[in-house]
Amino acid sequence: MRMADLSAGTGVPVPTIKYYLREGLLSPGRPLGRNQAEYGSAHVKRLKLVRALADYGGLSISAIRELVDHMEDPGTAKTELLSVAQKTVTTHDDERSGEHVRQAERLVADLLARRGWDDTAGHQAARTMVGVLASLLELGLDDILRALDDYADAAETAAGVDLRVLGDVTDRERAVEVVVIGTLLGDTLLAAMRRLAQAHLSVETYRTTG
Amino acid sequence: MRMADLSAGTGVPVPTIKYYLREGLLSPGRPLGRNQAEYGSAHVKRLKLVRALADYGGLSISAIRELVDHMEDPGTAKTELLSVAQKTVTTHDDERSGEHVRQAERLVADLLARRGWDDTAGHQAARTMVGVLASLLELGLDDILRALDDYADAAETAAGVDLRVLGDVTDRERAVEVVVIGTLLGDTLLAAMRRLAQAHLSVETYRTTG
DNA sequence: GCCTGTGGATAGCGGCACTCTCCACGATCC
DNA sequence: GGATCGTGGAGAGTGCCGCTATCCACAGGC
């Protein structure tokens, strides 16, 4: 399999494949001569992974490189992968301050305590939560904040499914894939389904209540 | 309130505020003279909204402009706003094709039918779902697809909370805000909480089972 | 033997979100 | 009341990112 076939099989243009090779997102093919190399099905799959993470995971090229490096490293444990995938979300290290931020920090701490998630304090996602909640507070959207626990229920349901799916996977390499892809594409998937459910429920509500 | 105060009150640099004014994300202040204008609390709030949508909603400047235009237009109905906010997600109009895509389309159609969401076929989010599922199929992650209904449960829970929160809001202008911000920041919020729940459950699981 | 395609490298491009510069003028502080 | 700083307004410039184009010597295949 040469580069043209790789391109045809994935829909990724040849110059882009070359770019990915340069950036280390894709390992070089097995060289056959001075300017000829052989690619296999692993390359096809990797390319599809890269595109999926870029298109639906919203990851940058450098984030994808980091991720695939970890995926290839056999020293990365299953649990560790979870945290690596989790850290590869858009990080917000702005470190704002102010009354609202302190209030948001308290809300998050309370929520974590209430749900028994206290082992996750200091987690990157907790900091993202603080940022989002601080924005909601600044914008005066207390309505949403009052429903925080209900949203946490939904998140916990999703996480429960995540873990159950992961538990069924025994093969290490596949577990790595499931964690990374499931977490990142799962965000997009859940958001899309939330919108569909919203649309459906909203139509239903306005039909029955006028 | 002049520009320096506006900048101090929001943390947004003066040149950036000028840029937002040029781009129409922020309405001009009330002019006091040839080169002096008065800004009010509405400007502060709008600026915070713009930053929240950019930072946590992941929206581009042009998408934000579109959104705030609709929010200001009193002709936009509450239900209409929902769909406007929903369309302002990253659109994927690639229109791929292939066996996996057809299979994904069937999976989505089946899911919608099973849940009674058939009124949402053709929705932008449905197309996003098709894209994500096609990627999952191409990557051979059937494990995740088998749990699709369970993820849909989580999404429906979240959407139910959305609608309940929205139902409690009577003021039109606030309803608009709740829909737009709740939908877009809500995605980030849910994703963050999902990660925290994942981390907690995973720690718990590995503690009990070894 | 000739045209297309290859791997490899370097340079260029278009878009985006600012950021900088300049300007004539107003506000403010000593 | 004069120096200095900030203002609204507009244009041009910047840095990064994700490609895309160009060039090269050479291989493969009709």
Coordinates of C-alpha atoms (C1' of nucleotides) in Angstrom, one line a residue:
Chain A
M1 CA 0.0 0.0 0.0
R2 CA 1.5 3.3 -1.1
M3 CA 0.6 6.9 -0.2
A4 CA -2.0 7.2 -3.0
D5 CA -3.9 4.2 -1.6
L6 CA -3.6 5.5 1.9
S7 CA -5.1 8.8 0.7
A8 CA -7.9 7.1 -1.2
G9 CA -8.8 4.8 1.7
T10 CA -9.2 7.6 4.2
G11 CA -10.2 10.7 2.1
V12 CA -7.2 12.6 3.5
P13 CA -5.2 14.4 0.8
V14 CA -1.7 13.3 0.1
P15 CA -0.1 16.7 1.2
T16 CA -1.9 16.5 4.4
I17 CA -0.6 12.9 5.0
K18 CA 2.9 14.2 4.4
Y19 CA 2.2 17.0 6.9
Y20 CA 1.0 14.5 9.5
L21 CA 4.1 12.4 8.9
R22 CA 6.3 15.4 9.5
E23 CA 4.3 16.3 12.7
G24 CA 4.7 12.7 14.0
L25 CA 1.0 11.9 14.1
L26 CA 1.6 9.1 11.7
S27 CA 4.6 6.7 11.8
P28 CA 6.6 6.4 8.6
G29 CA 5.9 3.4 6.4
R30 CA 8.3 0.5 6.0
P31 CA 10.9 1.9 3.5
L32 CA 11.2 -0.2 0.3
G33 CA 13.8 2.0 -1.5
R34 CA 15.2 5.5 -1.5
N35 CA 11.8 7.0 -2.2
Q36 CA 9.2 4.3 -1.7
A37 CA 7.5 3.0 1.4
E38 CA 4.9 0.5 2.3
Y39 CA 1.9 1.5 4.5
G40 CA -0.5 -0.9 6.2
S41 CA -3.9 -1.1 7.7
A42 CA -2.5 0.4 11.0
H43 CA -1.7 3.5 9.1
V44 CA -5.3 3.7 7.7
K45 CA -6.7 3.3 11.2
R46 CA -4.4 5.9 12.7
L47 CA -5.3 8.4 10.0
K48 CA -9.0 7.9 10.7
L49 CA -8.3 8.3 14.4
V50 CA -6.4 11.6 13.8
R51 CA -9.3 12.9 11.7
A52 CA -11.9 11.8 14.2
L53 CA -10.0 13.5 17.1
A54 CA -9.6 16.7 15.1
D55 CA -13.1 16.9 13.6
Y56 CA -15.2 15.7 16.5
G57 CA -12.9 15.8 19.5
G58 CA -11.9 19.4 18.6
L59 CA -8.2 18.6 19.4
S60 CA -5.3 20.5 18.0
I61 CA -2.5 18.8 16.1
S62 CA -0.1 19.0 19.0
A63 CA -2.7 17.6 21.4
I64 CA -3.3 14.7 19.1
R65 CA 0.4 14.1 18.9
E66 CA 0.7 14.0 22.6
L67 CA -2.2 11.6 22.8
V68 CA -1.0 9.2 20.2
D69 CA 2.4 9.2 21.8
H70 CA 0.8 8.0 25.1
M71 CA -1.3 5.5 23.3
E72 CA 1.7 3.9 21.7
D73 CA 3.7 3.8 24.9
P74 CA 3.1 0.4 26.5
G75 CA 4.2 1.9 29.9
T76 CA 1.0 3.8 30.1
A77 CA -1.5 2.1 32.4
K78 CA -5.2 1.8 31.8
T79 CA -6.1 4.2 34.6
E80 CA -3.3 6.6 33.7
L81 CA -4.7 6.8 30.2
L82 CA -8.0 8.0 31.6
S83 CA -6.3 11.0 33.1
V84 CA -4.2 11.7 30.1
A85 CA -7.3 11.8 27.9
Q86 CA -9.0 14.0 30.4
K87 CA -6.1 16.4 30.5
T88 CA -6.4 16.8 26.8
V89 CA -9.5 18.9 27.0
T90 CA -9.2 22.6 26.3
T91 CA -7.4 23.8 29.4
H92 CA -8.3 27.1 30.9
D93 CA -5.4 28.2 33.1
D94 CA -6.4 31.8 33.2
E95 CA -6.5 31.8 37.0
R96 CA -9.1 34.6 37.4
S97 CA -10.1 35.9 40.7
G98 CA -12.9 37.8 42.3
E99 CA -15.9 37.3 44.4
H100 CA -17.7 35.2 41.8
V101 CA -14.7 32.9 41.4
R102 CA -14.5 32.3 45.1
Q103 CA -18.2 31.6 45.1
A104 CA -17.9 29.2 42.2
E105 CA -15.0 27.4 44.0
R106 CA -17.3 26.9 47.0
L107 CA -20.1 25.6 44.8
V108 CA -17.8 23.1 43.2
A109 CA -16.3 22.0 46.5
D110 CA -19.8 21.5 47.9
L111 CA -20.9 19.5 45.0
L112 CA -17.9 17.3 45.1
A113 CA -18.4 16.7 48.8
R114 CA -22.2 16.1 48.4
R115 CA -21.6 13.4 45.7
G116 CA -18.6 11.9 47.4
W117 CA -16.4 12.9 44.6
D118 CA -14.0 14.6 46.9
D119 CA -11.1 12.5 45.7
T120 CA -11.2 14.6 42.5
A121 CA -10.5 18.0 43.9
G122 CA -7.7 19.7 42.1
H123 CA -8.6 17.9 38.9
Q124 CA -8.3 19.9 35.7
A125 CA -12.0 19.4 35.1
A126 CA -12.8 20.8 38.5
R127 CA -11.0 24.0 37.5
T128 CA -12.9 24.1 34.2
M129 CA -16.1 23.8 36.3
V130 CA -15.1 26.7 38.5
G131 CA -14.6 28.8 35.4
V132 CA -17.9 27.9 33.9
L133 CA -19.8 28.4 37.2
A134 CA -18.0 31.8 37.7
S135 CA -19.2 32.9 34.3
L136 CA -22.8 31.8 35.1
L137 CA -22.7 33.7 38.3
E138 CA -21.3 36.8 36.6
L139 CA -24.1 36.6 34.1
G140 CA -26.7 36.1 36.8
L141 CA -27.9 32.8 35.7
D142 CA -28.7 31.3 39.0
D143 CA -31.5 29.2 37.5
I144 CA -29.0 27.0 36.0
L145 CA -26.9 26.8 39.1
R146 CA -29.8 25.6 41.1
A147 CA -30.2 22.6 38.8
L148 CA -26.5 21.7 39.2
D149 CA -27.2 18.5 41.0
D150 CA -29.6 17.3 38.4
Y151 CA -26.9 17.9 35.7
A152 CA -24.5 16.1 37.9
D153 CA -26.9 13.1 37.8
A154 CA -26.8 13.1 34.1
A155 CA -23.0 13.3 34.1
E156 CA -22.7 10.5 36.5
T157 CA -25.0 8.3 34.4
A158 CA -22.8 8.9 31.4
A159 CA -19.6 8.2 33.4
G160 CA -21.2 5.0 34.7
V161 CA -21.8 3.9 31.2
D162 CA -18.2 4.8 30.3
L163 CA -16.8 2.7 33.1
R164 CA -19.1 -0.2 32.3
V165 CA -18.0 -0.2 28.7
L166 CA -14.4 0.0 29.7
G167 CA -14.8 -2.8 32.1
D168 CA -15.9 -5.1 29.3
V169 CA -12.7 -4.5 27.4
T170 CA -9.8 -6.8 28.3
D171 CA -7.3 -6.1 25.6
R172 CA -5.0 -3.3 26.8
E173 CA -4.6 -1.6 23.4
R174 CA -8.3 -1.6 22.8
A175 CA -8.9 -0.2 26.3
V176 CA -6.6 2.7 25.5
E177 CA -8.6 3.4 22.4
V178 CA -12.0 3.1 24.1
V179 CA -10.9 5.6 26.8
V180 CA -9.4 8.2 24.6
I181 CA -12.0 8.1 21.8
G182 CA -14.9 7.4 24.0
T183 CA -14.1 10.4 26.2
L184 CA -13.4 12.8 23.4
L185 CA -15.9 11.8 20.8
G186 CA -18.3 11.0 23.6
D187 CA -18.5 14.7 24.5
T188 CA -19.6 15.5 21.0
L189 CA -22.0 12.6 20.9
L190 CA -23.6 13.5 24.2
A191 CA -23.9 17.1 23.2
A192 CA -25.6 16.1 20.0
M193 CA -28.0 13.8 21.7
R194 CA -28.8 16.4 24.3
R195 CA -29.8 18.8 21.5
L196 CA -32.0 16.2 19.9
A197 CA -33.6 15.4 23.2
Q198 CA -34.1 19.1 23.9
A199 CA -35.7 19.6 20.5
H200 CA -38.0 16.6 21.0
L201 CA -39.0 17.6 24.5
S202 CA -39.5 21.2 23.6
V203 CA -41.8 20.3 20.7
E204 CA -43.7 17.9 22.9
T205 CA -44.1 20.5 25.7
Y206 CA -45.4 23.2 23.3
R207 CA -47.8 20.8 21.7
T208 CA -49.4 19.9 25.0
T209 CA -49.4 23.2 26.8
G210 CA -50.1 25.4 23.8
Chain B
M1 CA -18.4 54.7 32.6
R2 CA -15.7 55.0 30.0
M3 CA -13.6 52.4 28.2
A4 CA -11.0 52.0 30.8
D5 CA -13.6 51.2 33.5
L6 CA -15.2 48.8 31.1
S7 CA -11.9 47.1 30.6
A8 CA -11.1 47.0 34.3
G9 CA -14.6 45.6 35.1
T10 CA -14.3 42.7 32.8
G11 CA -10.6 42.0 32.4
V12 CA -10.8 42.5 28.7
P13 CA -8.0 44.7 27.2
V14 CA -9.0 48.0 25.7
P15 CA -7.8 47.1 22.2
T16 CA -9.9 43.9 22.3
I17 CA -12.9 45.9 23.3
K18 CA -12.4 48.2 20.3
Y19 CA -12.1 45.1 18.2
Y20 CA -15.4 43.7 19.5
L21 CA -17.0 47.1 18.8
R22 CA -15.8 47.0 15.2
E23 CA -17.1 43.4 14.8
G24 CA -20.5 44.4 16.2
L25 CA -20.3 42.1 19.2
L26 CA -20.8 45.1 21.5
S27 CA -23.0 48.1 20.8
P28 CA -21.3 51.5 20.8
G29 CA -21.7 53.6 24.0
R30 CA -23.8 56.7 24.2
P31 CA -21.7 59.4 22.6
L32 CA -20.8 62.3 24.9
G33 CA -18.6 64.2 22.5
R34 CA -16.5 63.7 19.4
N35 CA -14.3 61.2 21.2
Q36 CA -16.0 60.3 24.4
A37 CA -18.8 57.8 25.1
E38 CA -20.6 56.4 28.0
Y39 CA -20.9 52.7 28.7
G40 CA -23.3 51.1 31.2
S41 CA -23.8 47.8 33.0
A42 CA -25.4 46.3 29.9
H43 CA -22.0 46.6 28.2
V44 CA -20.2 44.9 31.1
K45 CA -22.6 42.0 31.0
R46 CA -22.4 41.7 27.2
L47 CA -18.6 41.6 27.4
K48 CA -18.8 38.9 30.0
L49 CA -21.2 37.0 27.8
V50 CA -18.9 37.3 24.8
R51 CA -15.9 36.0 26.8
A52 CA -17.9 33.1 28.3
L53 CA -19.1 32.0 24.9
A54 CA -15.7 32.3 23.4
D55 CA -13.8 30.6 26.3
Y56 CA -16.3 27.9 27.4
G57 CA -18.7 27.7 24.5
G58 CA -15.8 27.4 22.0
L59 CA -17.6 29.8 19.6
S60 CA -15.9 31.9 16.9
I61 CA -16.3 35.6 16.8
S62 CA -18.6 35.4 13.9
A63 CA -20.8 32.8 15.5
I64 CA -21.1 35.0 18.6
R65 CA -22.1 37.9 16.5
E66 CA -24.8 35.9 14.9
L67 CA -26.0 34.7 18.3
V68 CA -26.1 38.1 19.9
D69 CA -27.9 39.5 16.9
H70 CA -30.7 37.0 17.4
M71 CA -30.7 37.6 21.2
E72 CA -31.3 41.3 20.6
D73 CA -34.0 40.8 18.0
P74 CA -37.4 40.8 19.9
G75 CA -38.9 39.0 16.9
T76 CA -37.1 35.8 17.9
A77 CA -39.4 33.4 19.8
K78 CA -38.4 31.3 22.7
T79 CA -38.6 28.1 20.8
E80 CA -36.8 29.6 17.8
L81 CA -33.9 30.6 20.0
L82 CA -33.4 27.0 21.0
S83 CA -32.8 26.1 17.4
V84 CA -30.6 29.1 16.7
A85 CA -28.5 28.2 19.7
Q86 CA -28.4 24.6 18.6
K87 CA -27.3 25.5 15.1
T88 CA -24.4 27.4 16.5
V89 CA -22.5 24.3 17.3
T90 CA -19.5 23.3 15.2
T91 CA -21.2 22.2 12.0
H92 CA -19.8 19.4 10.0
D93 CA -21.1 19.6 6.4
D94 CA -18.5 17.3 5.0
E95 CA -21.2 14.9 3.5
R96 CA -19.0 11.9 3.5
S97 CA -20.2 8.6 2.1
G98 CA -19.5 4.9 2.4
E99 CA -20.7 1.8 4.0
H100 CA -20.0 3.0 7.5
V101 CA -21.8 6.3 7.0
R102 CA -24.9 4.4 5.8
Q103 CA -24.7 2.1 8.8
A104 CA -24.4 5.1 11.1
E105 CA -27.4 6.7 9.5
R106 CA -29.4 3.6 10.2
L107 CA -28.2 3.5 13.8
V108 CA -29.3 7.1 14.3
A109 CA -32.6 6.6 12.6
D110 CA -33.3 3.5 14.8
L111 CA -32.3 5.4 17.9
L112 CA -34.6 8.3 17.1
A113 CA -37.4 6.0 16.4
R114 CA -36.8 3.9 19.5
R115 CA -36.9 7.0 21.7
G116 CA -39.8 8.7 19.9
W117 CA -37.5 11.5 18.8
D118 CA -38.5 11.0 15.2
D119 CA -39.5 14.6 15.0
T120 CA -35.9 15.6 15.1
A121 CA -34.7 13.7 12.0
G122 CA -32.8 16.1 9.7
H123 CA -31.7 18.2 12.6
Q124 CA -28.1 19.4 12.5
A125 CA -27.3 17.5 15.7
A126 CA -28.5 14.3 14.0
R127 CA -26.0 14.8 11.2
T128 CA -23.3 15.4 13.8
M129 CA -24.3 12.1 15.4
V130 CA -24.0 10.3 12.1
G131 CA -20.5 11.6 11.7
V132 CA -19.4 10.6 15.1
L133 CA -21.0 7.1 14.9
A134 CA -19.4 6.6 11.4
S135 CA -16.0 7.4 12.9
L136 CA -16.6 5.0 15.8
L137 CA -17.6 2.3 13.3
E138 CA -14.5 3.0 11.1
L139 CA -12.4 2.7 14.2
G140 CA -14.1 -0.5 15.2
L141 CA -15.3 0.7 18.6
D142 CA -18.6 -1.3 18.7
D143 CA -18.3 -1.4 22.5
I144 CA -19.3 2.2 22.6
L145 CA -22.1 1.8 20.1
R146 CA -23.7 -1.0 22.0
A147 CA -24.1 1.4 24.9
L148 CA -25.7 4.1 22.8
D149 CA -29.1 3.8 24.4
D150 CA -27.5 4.3 27.9
Y151 CA -25.8 7.4 26.7
A152 CA -29.1 8.6 25.3
D153 CA -30.6 8.2 28.7
A154 CA -28.0 10.5 30.1
A155 CA -28.6 13.0 27.4
E156 CA -32.3 12.9 27.9
T157 CA -31.8 13.5 31.6
A158 CA -29.8 16.6 30.9
A159 CA -32.3 17.8 28.3
G160 CA -35.1 17.3 30.8
V161 CA -33.3 19.5 33.3
D162 CA -32.8 22.1 30.6
L163 CA -36.4 22.3 29.8
R164 CA -37.4 22.4 33.4
V165 CA -35.1 25.2 34.1
L166 CA -36.3 27.0 31.0
G167 CA -39.9 26.5 32.0
D168 CA -39.4 28.3 35.3
V169 CA -38.2 31.4 33.4
T170 CA -41.0 33.8 32.5
D171 CA -39.1 36.8 31.3
R172 CA -38.4 36.6 27.6
E173 CA -35.0 38.2 27.6
R174 CA -33.8 36.0 30.4
A175 CA -35.2 32.9 28.7
V176 CA -33.1 33.8 25.7
E177 CA -30.0 34.0 27.9
V178 CA -30.8 30.8 29.6
V179 CA -31.2 28.9 26.4
V180 CA -28.1 30.2 24.7
I181 CA -25.8 30.1 27.6
G182 CA -27.2 27.0 29.2
T183 CA -26.9 25.1 26.0
L184 CA -23.4 26.2 25.1
L185 CA -21.8 26.5 28.5
G186 CA -23.8 23.5 29.6
D187 CA -21.9 21.3 27.1
T188 CA -18.6 22.2 28.8
L189 CA -20.1 21.9 32.2
L190 CA -21.5 18.4 31.5
A191 CA -18.2 17.3 30.0
A192 CA -16.3 18.5 33.0
M193 CA -18.6 16.8 35.4
R194 CA -18.5 13.6 33.4
R195 CA -14.7 13.6 33.7
L196 CA -15.0 14.1 37.5
A197 CA -17.5 11.3 37.8
Q198 CA -15.3 9.1 35.6
A199 CA -12.3 9.8 37.8
H200 CA -14.2 9.1 41.0
L201 CA -15.9 5.9 39.8
S202 CA -12.6 4.7 38.3
V203 CA -10.7 5.2 41.6
E204 CA -13.6 3.5 43.4
T205 CA -13.6 0.6 41.1
Y206 CA -9.9 0.0 41.2
R207 CA -10.0 0.2 45.0
T208 CA -12.6 -2.4 45.5
T209 CA -11.6 -4.8 42.7
G210 CA -7.9 -4.4 43.1
Chain C
dG1 C1' 11.5 6.1 -22.5
dC2 C1' 8.2 9.0 -20.6
dC3 C1' 4.8 10.4 -17.7
dT4 C1' 2.9 9.9 -13.2
dG5 C1' 3.7 9.2 -8.5
dT6 C1' 6.9 9.0 -4.4
dG7 C1' 9.4 10.5 -0.1
dG8 C1' 11.5 14.3 1.7
dA9 C1' 12.1 19.1 2.7
dT10 C1' 11.2 24.1 2.6
dA11 C1' 8.3 27.9 1.8
dG12 C1' 3.9 30.0 1.3
dC13 C1' -1.1 30.8 2.2
dG14 C1' -5.5 31.9 4.3
dG15 C1' -8.1 32.5 8.3
dC16 C1' -8.7 34.0 12.8
dA17 C1' -8.3 36.7 17.0
dC18 C1' -6.4 39.8 18.3
dT19 C1' -2.8 43.9 18.8
dC20 C1' -0.3 47.9 17.3
dT21 C1' 0.0 52.4 15.4
dC22 C1' -1.7 56.7 14.4
dC23 C1' -4.7 60.6 14.8
dA24 C1' -7.0 64.8 16.7
dC25 C1' -9.0 65.7 20.6
dG26 C1' -11.1 65.6 25.6
dA27 C1' -10.1 65.0 30.6
dT28 C1' -7.3 65.3 34.5
dC29 C1' -3.7 66.6 37.5
dC30 C1' -0.4 69.5 39.2
Chain D
dG1 C1' -2.9 76.5 32.0
dG2 C1' 0.2 73.4 30.3
dA3 C1' 1.8 68.6 30.3
dT4 C1' 0.3 64.2 30.1
dC5 C1' -2.7 60.5 29.7
dG6 C1' -6.9 58.4 27.8
dT7 C1' -10.5 58.3 24.1
dG8 C1' -13.0 56.8 19.9
dG9 C1' -12.2 55.5 15.4
dA10 C1' -9.8 53.2 11.6
dG11 C1' -6.1 50.7 9.2
dA12 C1' -2.4 47.9 9.1
dG13 C1' 0.4 44.4 11.3
dT14 C1' 1.2 40.0 14.1
dG15 C1' 1.4 35.2 15.5
dC16 C1' -0.3 30.9 15.3
dC17 C1' -2.4 27.1 13.2
dG18 C1' -3.6 23.8 9.8
dC19 C1' -2.7 22.9 5.9
dT20 C1' -1.1 23.5 0.6
dA21 C1' 2.3 24.3 -3.0
dT22 C1' 6.7 23.9 -4.9
dC23 C1' 10.8 21.6 -5.8
dC24 C1' 13.8 17.7 -6.1
dA25 C1' 15.9 13.2 -7.6
dC26 C1' 14.3 9.1 -8.5
dA27 C1' 11.1 4.6 -8.9
dG28 C1' 7.1 2.1 -11.3
dG29 C1' 4.5 1.0 -14.8
dC30 C1' 2.5 1.2 -19.4

